[in-house]
Coordinates of C-alpha atoms and ligand atoms in Angstrom, one line a residue:
X57 CA 0.0 0.0 0.0
X58 CA 2.8 2.5 0.9
X59 CA 4.4 1.8 -2.5
X60 CA 1.1 2.5 -4.3
X61 CA 0.6 5.6 -2.3
X62 CA 4.1 6.8 -3.1
X63 CA 3.6 6.3 -6.9
X64 CA -0.2 7.6 -7.3
X65 CA -1.3 9.7 -4.4
X66 CA -0.4 13.3 -3.9
X67 CA 0.0 14.7 -0.4
X68 CA -0.1 18.3 0.8
X69 CA 2.7 20.5 -0.6
X70 CA 4.8 17.4 -1.3
X71 CA 6.4 16.1 -4.4
X72 CA 4.9 13.2 -6.2
X73 CA 6.9 10.1 -5.7
X74 CA 8.6 11.4 -2.5
X75 CA 11.8 9.8 -1.3
X76 CA 10.5 8.8 2.0
X77 CA 7.2 6.8 2.8
X78 CA 4.1 8.4 4.4
X79 CA 3.5 7.4 8.1
X80 CA 0.8 4.8 7.9
X81 CA -2.1 5.3 10.4
X82 CA -4.3 2.3 11.0
X83 CA -6.6 3.7 13.7
X84 CA -6.9 6.3 16.3
X85 CA -8.3 6.6 19.8
X86 CA -8.1 9.4 22.3
X87 CA -4.8 11.4 21.7
X88 CA -3.1 8.3 20.0
X89 CA -2.6 7.3 16.5
X90 CA -1.8 3.7 15.8
X91 CA 0.6 3.0 13.2
X92 CA 1.0 0.1 10.8
X93 CA 3.1 -1.9 13.3
X94 CA 0.8 -1.3 16.2
X95 CA 3.0 1.5 17.7
X96 CA 0.8 4.1 19.4
X97 CA 2.0 7.8 19.2
X98 CA 0.7 11.0 20.7
X99 CA -0.9 13.4 18.1
X100 CA 0.8 16.7 18.9
X101 CA -1.0 18.5 16.1
X102 CA -4.6 17.6 16.6
X103 CA -4.6 16.8 13.0
X104 CA -4.0 20.5 12.0
X105 CA -5.9 22.1 14.8
X106 CA -9.2 20.2 14.4
X107 CA -9.3 17.0 16.6
X108 CA -9.9 19.0 19.8
X109 CA -11.6 16.1 21.7
X110 CA -9.2 13.5 20.4
X111 CA -10.2 10.5 18.1
X112 CA -12.9 8.0 18.0
X113 CA -15.1 9.8 20.5
X114 CA -18.3 7.9 21.6
X115 CA -20.8 10.9 21.4
X116 CA -19.4 12.0 17.9
X117 CA -19.5 8.5 16.6
X118 CA -23.0 8.1 17.7
X119 CA -24.1 11.4 16.3
X120 CA -22.7 10.2 12.9
X121 CA -24.3 6.8 13.1
X122 CA -27.7 8.2 14.0
X123 CA -27.7 10.7 11.2
X124 CA -26.6 8.2 8.6
X125 CA -29.8 6.2 9.5
X126 CA -32.0 9.5 8.8
X127 CA -30.1 11.1 5.8
X128 CA -26.4 11.4 5.2
X129 CA -26.8 14.0 2.5
X130 CA -29.3 16.0 0.8
X131 CA -28.9 19.1 -1.5
X132 CA -29.4 22.5 0.3
X133 CA -31.0 24.3 -2.7
X134 CA -34.6 24.7 -1.8
X135 CA -34.3 22.2 1.0
X136 CA -33.3 22.5 4.7
X137 CA -33.0 20.1 7.6
X138 CA -32.7 20.0 11.5
X139 CA -28.7 19.5 11.8
X140 CA -28.1 22.7 9.8
X141 CA -30.9 24.7 11.5
X142 CA -29.6 23.4 15.1
X143 CA -25.9 24.3 14.1
X144 CA -26.8 27.8 12.8
X145 CA -28.6 28.5 16.1
X146 CA -25.7 27.3 18.1
X147 CA -23.3 29.3 16.1
X148 CA -25.2 32.5 16.3
X149 CA -25.7 31.9 20.1
X150 CA -21.9 31.5 20.8
X151 CA -20.6 34.2 18.5
X152 CA -20.7 37.9 18.9
X153 CA -24.1 39.4 18.8
X154 CA -24.4 41.2 15.4
X155 CA -23.5 37.9 13.6
X156 CA -26.8 36.3 12.8
X157 CA -26.6 35.0 9.3
X158 CA -24.7 31.7 8.5
X159 CA -23.5 30.3 5.1
X160 CA -22.2 26.6 5.4
X161 CA -19.5 25.4 3.2
X162 CA -17.2 22.4 3.0
X163 CA -13.8 23.7 3.9
X164 CA -11.9 26.7 5.5
X165 CA -10.6 28.0 2.3
X166 CA -14.2 27.9 0.8
X167 CA -15.4 29.8 3.9
X168 CA -12.8 32.4 3.1
X169 CA -13.9 32.6 -0.7
X170 CA -17.5 33.2 0.6
X171 CA -16.3 35.9 3.0
X172 CA -14.4 37.7 0.2
X173 CA -17.5 37.3 -2.1
X174 CA -19.8 38.9 0.7
X175 CA -17.4 41.7 1.0
X176 CA -17.1 42.5 -2.7
X177 CA -20.8 41.9 -3.4
X178 CA -21.7 44.3 -0.4
X179 CA -20.2 47.1 -2.1
X180 CA -20.8 46.3 -5.7
X181 CA -24.6 45.5 -5.1
X182 CA -24.9 49.0 -3.7
X183 CA -23.3 50.6 -6.6
X184 CA -19.8 51.0 -5.4
X185 CA -17.5 49.2 -8.1
X186 CA -14.4 51.0 -6.9
X187 CA -13.8 48.7 -3.9
X188 CA -11.9 45.8 -5.6
X189 CA -9.0 45.3 -3.2
X190 CA -8.6 43.4 0.2
X191 CA -6.2 44.7 2.7
X192 CA -4.5 41.7 4.3
X193 CA -1.3 41.1 6.4
X194 CA 2.2 39.8 5.8
X195 CA 2.7 36.4 7.4
X196 CA -1.0 35.7 7.0
X197 CA -2.5 32.4 5.9
X198 CA -6.2 32.0 4.8
X199 CA -6.3 28.8 2.7
X200 CA -5.2 27.4 -0.9
X201 CA -8.0 28.5 -3.2
X202 CA -7.4 31.4 -5.5
X203 CA -9.2 34.1 -3.5
X204 CA -7.7 32.7 -0.3
X205 CA -4.2 32.6 -1.7
X206 CA -4.4 36.1 -2.8
X207 CA -4.7 37.3 0.8
X208 CA -1.9 34.9 2.1
X209 CA 1.5 36.3 2.8
X210 CA 2.9 37.7 -0.4
X211 CA 6.4 36.3 0.1
X212 CA 6.2 33.1 1.9
X213 CA 2.6 32.3 0.7
X214 CA 2.1 30.9 -2.8
X215 CA 2.2 34.1 -4.9
X216 CA 5.3 33.4 -6.7
X217 CA 3.9 30.1 -8.0
X218 CA 1.0 32.0 -9.5
X219 CA 2.7 35.2 -10.5
X220 CA 0.4 37.2 -12.9
X221 CA -2.6 35.0 -12.1
X222 CA -3.7 36.0 -8.6
X223 CA -5.9 38.9 -7.8
X224 CA -3.5 41.7 -6.6
X225 CA -4.3 42.8 -2.9
X226 CA -2.7 45.3 -0.6
X227 CA -0.5 44.0 2.5
X228 CA 0.2 45.8 5.7
X229 CA 3.1 44.7 7.8
X230 CA 2.4 41.6 10.1
X231 CA 1.3 42.5 13.6
X232 CA 4.7 43.0 15.5
X233 CA 3.6 43.6 19.1
X234 CA 3.9 40.3 20.8
X235 CA 0.8 39.2 23.1
X236 CA 1.3 40.6 26.5
X237 CA 4.0 43.2 25.4
X238 CA 3.7 46.8 26.0
X239 CA 1.5 48.5 23.4
X240 CA 2.4 51.6 21.4
X241 CA 0.8 53.3 18.3
X242 CA 3.7 52.7 16.2
X243 CA 3.0 49.1 15.8
X244 CA -0.4 50.0 13.9
X245 CA 1.3 52.9 11.8
X246 CA 1.9 50.8 8.6
X247 CA -1.6 49.4 8.6
X248 CA -3.2 52.8 9.4
X249 CA -1.3 54.6 6.6
X250 CA -2.2 51.7 4.0
X251 CA -5.8 52.1 4.8
X252 CA -5.8 55.7 4.8
X253 CA -4.2 55.8 1.4
X254 CA -6.3 53.1 -0.1
X255 CA -9.5 52.9 1.7
X256 CA -11.5 54.0 -1.4
X257 CA -10.3 50.7 -3.2
X258 CA -10.7 48.5 -0.1
X259 CA -13.7 46.3 0.2
X260 CA -12.5 44.6 3.5
X261 CA -9.7 43.8 5.8
X262 CA -9.0 40.1 6.6
X263 CA -7.1 39.0 9.5
X264 CA -6.5 35.9 11.7
X265 CA -7.2 37.2 15.2
X266 CA -4.4 37.0 17.8
X267 CA -2.6 34.0 16.3
X268 CA -1.2 34.0 12.7
X269 CA -1.0 30.3 12.1
X270 CA 0.4 28.7 9.1
X271 CA 2.2 32.0 8.1
X272 CA 4.5 31.9 10.9
X273 CA 2.8 30.8 14.3
X274 CA 3.0 34.5 15.5
X275 CA 1.0 35.4 18.6
X276 CA 0.2 39.1 18.7
X277 CA -1.2 41.8 21.1
X278 CA -5.0 42.1 21.4
X279 CA -4.3 45.9 21.1
X280 CA -3.4 45.4 17.5
X281 CA -6.7 43.8 16.8
X282 CA -8.6 46.5 18.6
X283 CA -6.8 49.2 16.5
X284 CA -7.7 47.3 13.2
X285 CA -11.4 47.4 14.2
X286 CA -11.3 51.0 15.2
X287 CA -9.7 51.9 11.8
X288 CA -12.1 49.7 9.7
X289 CA -15.0 51.7 11.4
X290 CA -13.2 55.0 10.7
X291 CA -12.8 54.3 7.1
X292 CA -15.9 52.5 6.5
X293 CA -14.3 49.1 5.5
X294 CA -15.6 45.7 6.4
X295 CA -13.6 43.6 8.9
X296 CA -13.2 39.8 8.2
X297 CA -12.0 37.7 11.0
X298 CA -10.6 34.4 10.1
X299 CA -11.0 32.0 13.1
X300 CA -10.6 28.8 11.1
X301 CA -7.6 27.8 13.1
X302 CA -8.2 29.7 16.4
X303 CA -11.9 29.1 16.9
X304 CA -13.5 26.7 19.6
X305 CA -11.2 27.3 22.5
X306 CA -7.7 26.9 21.0
X307 CA -6.3 30.2 22.3
X308 CA -8.1 29.9 25.8
X309 CA -11.1 31.9 24.7
X310 CA -14.0 30.4 22.7
X311 CA -13.0 32.7 19.8
X312 CA -9.7 34.6 19.7
X313 CA -11.3 37.9 19.0
X314 CA -12.6 37.7 22.6
X315 CA -9.0 38.6 23.7
X316 CA -9.6 41.9 22.1
X317 CA -13.3 42.3 22.7
X318 CA -14.0 43.2 19.1
X319 CA -16.6 41.9 16.7
X320 CA -16.3 41.0 13.1
X321 CA -18.6 42.0 10.1
X322 CA -17.8 38.5 8.6
X323 CA -16.5 35.7 10.6
X324 CA -14.9 32.3 9.2
X325 CA -15.0 29.1 11.2
X326 CA -13.9 25.5 10.1
X327 CA -11.4 23.0 11.3
X328 CA -12.5 22.1 15.0
X329 CA -16.2 22.8 14.2
X330 CA -16.7 19.0 13.7
X331 CA -14.2 18.1 16.3
X332 CA -12.1 17.2 13.2
X333 CA -14.3 14.5 12.2
X334 CA -15.2 15.7 8.8
X335 CA -14.9 18.8 6.5
X336 CA -17.3 21.5 7.4
X337 CA -16.8 25.2 7.6
X338 CA -19.2 28.4 8.0
X339 CA -19.1 32.1 7.2
X340 CA -21.1 34.3 9.6
X341 CA -22.3 37.6 8.9
X342 CA -24.7 40.5 9.9
X343 CA -28.0 41.4 8.7
X344 CA -26.5 44.8 7.5
X345 CA -24.0 43.1 5.4
X346 CA -26.6 40.7 3.8
X347 CA -28.9 43.6 3.2
X348 CA -26.0 45.4 1.3
X349 CA -25.2 42.1 -0.7
X350 CA -28.7 41.8 -1.6
X351 CA -29.2 45.5 -2.5
X352 CA -30.9 45.9 -6.1
X353 CA -32.2 42.3 -6.2
X354 CA -28.7 40.6 -5.9
X355 CA -28.0 37.4 -4.1
X356 CA -24.9 35.9 -2.6
X357 CA -23.4 34.0 -5.5
X358 CA -22.2 30.8 -3.9
X359 CA -23.7 27.3 -3.5
X360 CA -21.6 24.2 -3.1
X361 CA -23.0 20.7 -3.6
X362 CA -22.2 19.5 -0.1
X363 CA -23.4 22.8 1.5
X364 CA -24.7 22.2 5.1
X365 CA -24.1 18.3 4.7
X366 CA -26.5 16.8 7.4
X367 CA -23.8 14.3 8.6
X368 CA -21.2 16.9 9.1
X369 CA -23.6 19.4 10.9
X370 CA -24.8 16.5 13.3
X371 CA -21.2 15.8 14.2
X372 CA -20.7 19.5 14.6
X373 CA -23.7 19.8 16.9
X374 CA -22.4 16.9 19.0
X375 CA -18.9 18.3 19.0
X376 CA -20.1 21.8 20.2
X377 CA -22.3 20.2 22.9
X378 CA -19.3 18.1 24.2
X379 CA -16.9 21.2 24.2
X380 CA -19.5 23.6 25.8
X381 CA -20.3 21.0 28.5
X382 CA -16.8 20.2 29.3
X383 CA -14.5 22.4 31.6
X384 CA -12.6 23.5 28.4
X385 CA -11.5 26.9 29.8
X386 CA -9.9 25.3 32.8
X387 CA -8.4 22.5 30.7
X388 CA -6.8 24.9 28.2
X389 CA -5.5 27.1 31.0
X390 CA -3.8 23.9 32.5
X391 CA -2.3 23.0 29.2
X392 CA -1.0 26.5 28.6
X393 CA 0.6 26.7 32.1
X394 CA 2.3 23.3 31.5
X395 CA 3.4 24.2 27.8
X396 CA 4.9 27.3 29.3
X397 CA 6.7 25.5 32.1
X398 CA 8.0 22.5 30.0
X399 CA 8.8 24.2 26.6
X400 CA 10.7 27.0 28.1
X401 CA 13.5 24.5 28.7
X402 CA 14.0 24.5 24.9
X403 CA 15.5 28.1 25.3
X404 CA 18.6 26.6 26.6
X405 CA 19.5 25.3 23.2
X406 CA 21.4 27.5 21.0
X407 CA 19.4 26.4 18.0
X408 CA 16.3 27.8 19.5
X409 CA 15.3 31.5 18.8
X410 CA 12.1 31.8 20.9
X411 CA 9.5 29.9 22.7
X412 CA 6.0 31.2 22.8
X413 CA 2.6 29.7 23.9
X414 CA -1.0 30.8 24.1
X415 CA -3.8 28.5 25.1
X416 CA -3.2 25.1 23.9
X417 CA -0.6 26.3 21.4
X418 CA 3.1 25.8 22.0
X419 CA 5.7 27.1 19.5
X420 CA 9.5 26.6 19.4
X421 CA 11.0 28.9 16.8
X422 CA 14.5 27.8 15.6
X423 CA 17.3 29.8 14.2
X424 CA 17.3 27.6 11.1
X425 CA 14.8 25.7 8.8
X426 CA 13.8 22.3 10.0
X427 CA 14.6 19.1 8.1
X428 CA 11.5 16.9 8.1
X429 CA 13.6 13.9 6.7
X430 CA 15.6 14.0 10.0
X431 CA 12.7 15.1 12.5
X432 CA 9.9 12.9 11.5
X433 CA 11.5 9.5 12.3
X434 CA 13.0 11.0 15.4
X435 CA 9.6 12.2 16.7
X436 CA 8.0 8.8 15.8
X437 CA 10.9 7.3 17.9
X438 CA 10.0 9.4 20.7
X439 CA 6.3 8.1 20.5
X440 CA 4.7 11.4 19.2
X441 CA 3.5 13.0 15.9
X442 CA 4.8 16.5 15.4
X443 CA 4.9 18.0 11.9
X444 CA 7.3 21.1 11.9
X445 CA 7.3 23.8 9.0
X446 CA 9.8 26.5 8.0
X447 CA 11.8 27.0 11.3
X448 CA 8.8 26.2 13.5
X449 CA 8.5 23.1 15.8
X450 CA 5.0 23.6 17.2
X451 CA 2.3 21.7 19.0
X452 CA -1.3 22.0 19.6
X453 CA -2.7 18.9 21.2
X454 CA -6.2 17.8 21.7
X455 CA -7.7 19.5 24.7
X456 CA -8.3 16.0 26.3
X457 CA -4.6 15.3 26.8
X458 CA -3.5 14.2 30.2
X459 CA -0.7 15.9 32.2
X460 CA 1.5 12.9 31.7
X461 CA 0.9 12.7 28.1
X462 CA 1.7 16.3 27.5
X463 CA 4.9 16.0 29.5
X464 CA 5.7 13.1 27.1
X465 CA 5.0 15.4 24.2
X466 CA 7.0 18.4 25.4
X467 CA 10.0 16.2 26.3
X468 CA 9.9 14.6 22.9
X469 CA 10.1 18.2 21.5
X470 CA 13.1 19.2 23.7
X471 CA 14.9 15.8 22.8
X472 CA 14.2 16.0 19.1
X473 CA 15.3 19.7 18.9
X474 CA 18.4 18.9 20.8
X475 CA 19.4 16.1 18.6
X476 CA 18.6 18.4 15.6
X477 CA 21.0 20.8 17.0
X478 CA 23.6 18.1 17.3
X479 CA 23.0 16.9 13.8
X480 CA 23.3 20.3 12.0
X481 CA 26.4 21.0 14.0
X482 CA 27.9 17.7 12.8
X483 CA 26.9 18.3 9.2
X484 CA 28.4 21.8 9.3
X485 CA 31.7 20.2 10.5
X486 CA 31.5 17.9 7.6
Ligands
LIG673 C1 -6.5 30.6 9.4 C2 -6.9 29.7 8.3 N1 -7.6 30.1 7.3 C3 -8.1 29.2 6.4 C4 -7.6 27.9 6.4 C5 -7.9 26.9 5.2 O1 -8.7 25.9 5.7 P1 -8.8 24.5 4.9 O2 -7.4 23.8 4.9 O3 -9.9 23.8 5.6 O4 -9.2 24.9 3.6 C6 -6.6 27.5 7.3 C7 -5.9 26.2 7.3 O5 -4.9 25.8 7.9 C8 -6.2 28.5 8.4 O6 -5.3 28.0 9.2

């Protein structure tokens, strides 16, 4: 099977026919992935932020099984169903008050496409055709579809691979004031001046609240987000908050924007929405934005085949129930304290530039790029699954991880980074 995989199946951002085999997962339970040879390793990544309750969770399994017996899929054009209605009600209840319109889609990238369409159509339907740009941020990441790519970091994102093809947007400097650091207005100066100069052409600002994820795992000051909101209001520009990675507790708040006490005009959620069971995302907006979109008889121009898939909505309902009835705040606070205490030790290593943590996110930034060929087998040897990128070794475990399991994970991070330091020193000597 591994040979077939290598020859025929493409994996994310990877060469076809790669030099090393994929890691084969046979099953998963709790925080453990079971490999081909029966070895069980702790998933330090929550399958890219999504598996917040761990794997193979009884109540989520039951929600899926029950829904399969009723209807696993039905088109959403002209039809509706209970799982979607219940999920919309819940999302409206737990997000900020003005957000009371929900568009379901099948992945985070599509949720971002829908958010961009809402923003452009909002102005266009009302007769303003000048607003054709989005103001985004360096080091941002919003997905891999064309609209989403056009608002990802212009250097480390995918712009160079699609030179001349992507829609050209405007970029402000990445938020540079770290979370908890002393704030001053110079941090917002670049954003403020780009907005002031270009607001007539800008339909919306898009930003990942508090944590810039796949663009660099940067954790920034809530004051920055507050200033972004204030300036969007001043220049009458919509604000899109992309909570796809940060939503549902990961940063210690249910939604990361709560750290800054701001609200969005358009909000994207995904990933952990179904507890990582299946692909589902949503774009929420306000009555005001929808009235603008629908001015002069227009409608929002989007409608995926699997929109509001009942199976995914049922599992999402069960996942939200499980999360909201759990002591999630306390759990994440405990994880954050432990990550802080245990990962800080990595700063002893000269290869480590910085350790930062927020909620159930721990980041060890190195002074040089990682080598996955070296690190992946080393992590598996240590009994954990960690997938670094660029110069970042980061973990964001399922919220149900125990204290002992988390210590196992952080110790593995320290050991592997230390071995990597020795390995790079040795290869430089050679
Ligand atoms: C902040 C953010 N937005 C959007 C996306 C895209 O989501 P998906 O991979 O489900 O398309 C991601 C994925 O990592 C993300 O982190």
